[in-house]
Amino acid sequence: MNPLVSIGIPIYNVESYIQRCAKSLFEQTYDNIEYIFVNDYTPDKSVNILQDLLDEYPNRKKQTIILHNTKNLGLSTTRNIAIDSMTGQFVMWVDSDDFIEPDMVEKLIIAQSSNDADIVTCNVVVDMPKNVTRIMKSPVYNSAHDMTIQLLRMSVPVSVWARLIRLNLYKSHHVKSIDGINNAEDYQVMPRLAYYAKCVTNIPDALYHYNCQNQASYTASYSVKQSEQVISSVHFLESFFKDKGREYIDALGYAKMQILARDLVKCCRFSLKAHYYRTLQIVKQMDPKYKRSLSIPFRLIFMMPEYYTAKIYVMLASLFKK
């Protein structure tokens, strides 16, 4: 069995990383790959670097498509564009500031064929500043249902990368990210893919390198707009799962409370007083039972209706240090 694997790679402002990423893709031990790079109107030389590198890999060049957005559309729309262009049986995502081990595709395909799995997940090497690395382990899921609940609760990583996913889960069920909502776009997608999956599995190998050093990435900053987009993603999932069982809604409730608690902390860190009070109002409308899964330091911040009291608390609490 030698199924075609489509790898989607969004490109934006990654000229310092794109060569390392693309080399790791082109040097895969698995041959039957379709590369879909989507240039999201990047202002730097990322695409030029990629095109120069392709000349060194003539066989991979034949397997590569570079699409160009005519303006910056954001990560969600860029992923949607990539999905529409894919023709493989399976899809992988690699962010262009990350890179993968040379046998990642091969190992994921072997695991998939052993179980006829719809989703295969691997462990992740987290590359942090000062050459520090740690391993982010994927849990062993009992079933696709178990994976769905854990993803909704955000008790496991919700990223679309570090996985091999059957492309038909996207296309048959019209699973796409919300255009323009670029924060938590993985969260919009992964629980729905797991919900439609019949079989999921994972392997213990750490094959994906996640770059935590790129300060230009979506996850390296915080703003009111970003916070609102995450909550919009939660509302989208609430709508999707509302008639599919109470356990899905409860899982979302626990995740939402966790998100709001972290938002309150970030409001204190980034001096967003008005947004702090708006976030507290959302918390007051939720069932208090969803606070139970939070650690005590996070529960305490809900008991601080005054912004400046909370700000001092966040400054002093070691748990909230960056």
mmCIF file with all atom_site columns, N, CA and C in Angstrom, residues 15 18 20 49 60 67 73 90 98 126 131 139 142 147 158 208 234 245 257 263-264 276 283-284 286 306 312:
data_model
loop_
_atom_site.group_PDB
_atom_site.id
_atom_site.type_symbol
_atom_site.label_atom_id
_atom_site.label_alt_id
_atom_site.label_comp_id
_atom_site.label_asym_id
_atom_site.label_entity_id
_atom_site.label_seq_id
_atom_site.pdbx_PDB_ins_code
_atom_site.Cartn_x
_atom_site.Cartn_y
_atom_site.Cartn_z
_atom_site.occupancy
_atom_site.B_iso_or_equiv
_atom_site.pdbx_formal_charge
_atom_site.auth_seq_id
_atom_site.auth_comp_id
_atom_site.auth_asym_id
_atom_site.auth_atom_id
_atom_site.pdbx_PDB_model_num
ATOM 1  N N  . GLU A 1 15  ? 10.882  33.575 6.408  1.00 0.00 ? 15  GLU A N  1
ATOM 2  C CA . GLU A 1 15  ? 12.118  33.454 5.626  1.00 0.00 ? 15  GLU A CA 1
ATOM 3  C C  . GLU A 1 15  ? 13.279  32.877 6.450  1.00 0.00 ? 15  GLU A C  1
ATOM 4  N N  . ILE A 1 18  ? 11.858  28.734 6.519  1.00 0.00 ? 18  ILE A N  1
ATOM 5  C CA . ILE A 1 18  ? 11.264  27.975 5.427  1.00 0.00 ? 18  ILE A CA 1
ATOM 6  C C  . ILE A 1 18  ? 12.230  26.960 4.819  1.00 0.00 ? 18  ILE A C  1
ATOM 7  N N  . ARG A 1 20  ? 14.684  25.255 6.299  1.00 0.00 ? 20  ARG A N  1
ATOM 8  C CA . ARG A 1 20  ? 14.764  24.094 7.194  1.00 0.00 ? 20  ARG A CA 1
ATOM 9  C C  . ARG A 1 20  ? 13.494  23.245 7.088  1.00 0.00 ? 20  ARG A C  1
ATOM 10 N N  . ILE A 1 49  ? 13.017  31.788 -1.427 1.00 0.00 ? 49  ILE A N  1
ATOM 11 C CA . ILE A 1 49  ? 13.893  30.786 -0.813 1.00 0.00 ? 49  ILE A CA 1
ATOM 12 C C  . ILE A 1 49  ? 13.397  29.383 -1.139 1.00 0.00 ? 49  ILE A C  1
ATOM 13 N N  . ARG A 1 60  ? 11.104  16.073 -6.249 1.00 0.00 ? 60  ARG A N  1
ATOM 14 C CA . ARG A 1 60  ? 10.094  16.679 -5.374 1.00 0.00 ? 60  ARG A CA 1
ATOM 15 C C  . ARG A 1 60  ? 9.454   17.912 -6.035 1.00 0.00 ? 60  ARG A C  1
ATOM 16 N N  . LEU A 1 67  ? 0.671   27.780 -4.329 1.00 0.00 ? 67  LEU A N  1
ATOM 17 C CA . LEU A 1 67  ? -0.479  28.647 -4.583 1.00 0.00 ? 67  LEU A CA 1
ATOM 18 C C  . LEU A 1 67  ? -0.208  30.019 -3.976 1.00 0.00 ? 67  LEU A C  1
ATOM 19 N N  . LEU A 1 73  ? -4.884  36.577 3.660  1.00 0.00 ? 73  LEU A N  1
ATOM 20 C CA . LEU A 1 73  ? -6.208  36.069 4.029  1.00 0.00 ? 73  LEU A CA 1
ATOM 21 C C  . LEU A 1 73  ? -6.240  35.431 5.405  1.00 0.00 ? 73  LEU A C  1
ATOM 22 N N  . PHE A 1 90  ? -4.613  10.957 2.185  1.00 0.00 ? 90  PHE A N  1
ATOM 23 C CA . PHE A 1 90  ? -4.379  11.462 3.537  1.00 0.00 ? 90  PHE A CA 1
ATOM 24 C C  . PHE A 1 90  ? -3.756  12.849 3.477  1.00 0.00 ? 90  PHE A C  1
ATOM 25 N N  . ASP A 1 98  ? 8.116   25.230 11.446 1.00 0.00 ? 98  ASP A N  1
ATOM 26 C CA . ASP A 1 98  ? 8.422   23.966 12.100 1.00 0.00 ? 98  ASP A CA 1
ATOM 27 C C  . ASP A 1 98  ? 9.150   23.046 11.121 1.00 0.00 ? 98  ASP A C  1
ATOM 28 N N  . VAL A 1 126 ? 9.221   19.878 21.261 1.00 0.00 ? 126 VAL A N  1
ATOM 29 C CA . VAL A 1 126 ? 8.993   21.316 21.401 1.00 0.00 ? 126 VAL A CA 1
ATOM 30 C C  . VAL A 1 126 ? 10.353  22.001 21.516 1.00 0.00 ? 126 VAL A C  1
ATOM 31 N N  . ASN A 1 131 ? 18.016  26.707 23.200 1.00 0.00 ? 131 ASN A N  1
ATOM 32 C CA . ASN A 1 131 ? 18.275  25.310 22.821 1.00 0.00 ? 131 ASN A CA 1
ATOM 33 C C  . ASN A 1 131 ? 17.688  24.298 23.798 1.00 0.00 ? 131 ASN A C  1
ATOM 34 N N  . PRO A 1 139 ? -1.529  11.377 24.032 1.00 0.00 ? 139 PRO A N  1
ATOM 35 C CA . PRO A 1 139 ? -2.166  10.331 24.836 1.00 0.00 ? 139 PRO A CA 1
ATOM 36 C C  . PRO A 1 139 ? -2.615  9.169  23.956 1.00 0.00 ? 139 PRO A C  1
ATOM 37 N N  . ASN A 1 142 ? -8.743  5.750  23.681 1.00 0.00 ? 142 ASN A N  1
ATOM 38 C CA . ASN A 1 142 ? -9.486  4.490  23.694 1.00 0.00 ? 142 ASN A CA 1
ATOM 39 C C  . ASN A 1 142 ? -10.346 4.321  22.456 1.00 0.00 ? 142 ASN A C  1
ATOM 40 N N  . MET A 1 147 ? -11.231 10.523 21.886 1.00 0.00 ? 147 MET A N  1
ATOM 41 C CA . MET A 1 147 ? -10.403 11.595 21.335 1.00 0.00 ? 147 MET A CA 1
ATOM 42 C C  . MET A 1 147 ? -11.212 12.880 21.173 1.00 0.00 ? 147 MET A C  1
ATOM 43 N N  . VAL A 1 158 ? -4.661  20.307 20.587 1.00 0.00 ? 158 VAL A N  1
ATOM 44 C CA . VAL A 1 158 ? -5.736  20.346 19.586 1.00 0.00 ? 158 VAL A CA 1
ATOM 45 C C  . VAL A 1 158 ? -5.220  20.677 18.188 1.00 0.00 ? 158 VAL A C  1
ATOM 46 N N  . TYR A 1 208 ? 7.596   15.342 15.014 1.00 0.00 ? 208 TYR A N  1
ATOM 47 C CA . TYR A 1 208 ? 7.284   16.720 14.602 1.00 0.00 ? 208 TYR A CA 1
ATOM 48 C C  . TYR A 1 208 ? 8.002   17.679 15.534 1.00 0.00 ? 208 TYR A C  1
ATOM 49 N N  . VAL A 1 234 ? -15.220 28.628 20.027 1.00 0.00 ? 234 VAL A N  1
ATOM 50 C CA . VAL A 1 234 ? -15.974 27.842 21.005 1.00 0.00 ? 234 VAL A CA 1
ATOM 51 C C  . VAL A 1 234 ? -17.466 27.876 20.668 1.00 0.00 ? 234 VAL A C  1
ATOM 52 N N  . GLY A 1 245 ? -25.283 15.304 22.109 1.00 0.00 ? 245 GLY A N  1
ATOM 53 C CA . GLY A 1 245 ? -25.075 14.675 23.412 1.00 0.00 ? 245 GLY A CA 1
ATOM 54 C C  . GLY A 1 245 ? -24.534 15.648 24.443 1.00 0.00 ? 245 GLY A C  1
ATOM 55 N N  . MET A 1 257 ? -14.340 27.512 30.208 1.00 0.00 ? 257 MET A N  1
ATOM 56 C CA . MET A 1 257 ? -13.982 28.100 31.498 1.00 0.00 ? 257 MET A CA 1
ATOM 57 C C  . MET A 1 257 ? -12.467 28.235 31.617 1.00 0.00 ? 257 MET A C  1
ATOM 58 N N  . ASP A 1 263 ? -7.695  33.997 29.920 1.00 0.00 ? 263 ASP A N  1
ATOM 59 C CA . ASP A 1 263 ? -7.905  35.340 29.378 1.00 0.00 ? 263 ASP A CA 1
ATOM 60 C C  . ASP A 1 263 ? -7.831  36.397 30.484 1.00 0.00 ? 263 ASP A C  1
ATOM 61 N N  . LEU A 1 264 ? -8.399  36.093 31.637 1.00 0.00 ? 264 LEU A N  1
ATOM 62 C CA . LEU A 1 264 ? -8.331  37.047 32.747 1.00 0.00 ? 264 LEU A CA 1
ATOM 63 C C  . LEU A 1 264 ? -6.882  37.301 33.145 1.00 0.00 ? 264 LEU A C  1
ATOM 64 N N  . TYR A 1 276 ? -11.075 42.682 30.721 1.00 0.00 ? 276 TYR A N  1
ATOM 65 C CA . TYR A 1 276 ? -11.127 41.895 31.955 1.00 0.00 ? 276 TYR A CA 1
ATOM 66 C C  . TYR A 1 276 ? -12.563 41.840 32.471 1.00 0.00 ? 276 TYR A C  1
ATOM 67 N N  . VAL A 1 283 ? -18.138 34.768 32.346 1.00 0.00 ? 283 VAL A N  1
ATOM 68 C CA . VAL A 1 283 ? -17.975 33.739 33.379 1.00 0.00 ? 283 VAL A CA 1
ATOM 69 C C  . VAL A 1 283 ? -19.228 33.641 34.243 1.00 0.00 ? 283 VAL A C  1
ATOM 70 N N  . LYS A 1 284 ? -19.803 34.777 34.608 1.00 0.00 ? 284 LYS A N  1
ATOM 71 C CA . LYS A 1 284 ? -20.979 34.805 35.483 1.00 0.00 ? 284 LYS A CA 1
ATOM 72 C C  . LYS A 1 284 ? -22.193 34.149 34.837 1.00 0.00 ? 284 LYS A C  1
ATOM 73 N N  . MET A 1 286 ? -22.057 31.411 33.079 1.00 0.00 ? 286 MET A N  1
ATOM 74 C CA . MET A 1 286 ? -21.805 29.987 32.910 1.00 0.00 ? 286 MET A CA 1
ATOM 75 C C  . MET A 1 286 ? -22.113 29.197 34.178 1.00 0.00 ? 286 MET A C  1
ATOM 76 N N  . GLU A 1 306 ? -12.325 43.035 41.199 1.00 0.00 ? 306 GLU A N  1
ATOM 77 C CA . GLU A 1 306 ? -11.618 44.278 40.924 1.00 0.00 ? 306 GLU A CA 1
ATOM 78 C C  . GLU A 1 306 ? -10.364 43.995 40.103 1.00 0.00 ? 306 GLU A C  1
ATOM 79 N N  . ILE A 1 312 ? -2.420  42.618 40.613 1.00 0.00 ? 312 ILE A N  1
ATOM 80 C CA . ILE A 1 312 ? -1.378  42.407 41.620 1.00 0.00 ? 312 ILE A CA 1
ATOM 81 C C  . ILE A 1 312 ? -1.207  40.911 41.889 1.00 0.00 ? 312 ILE A C  1
#
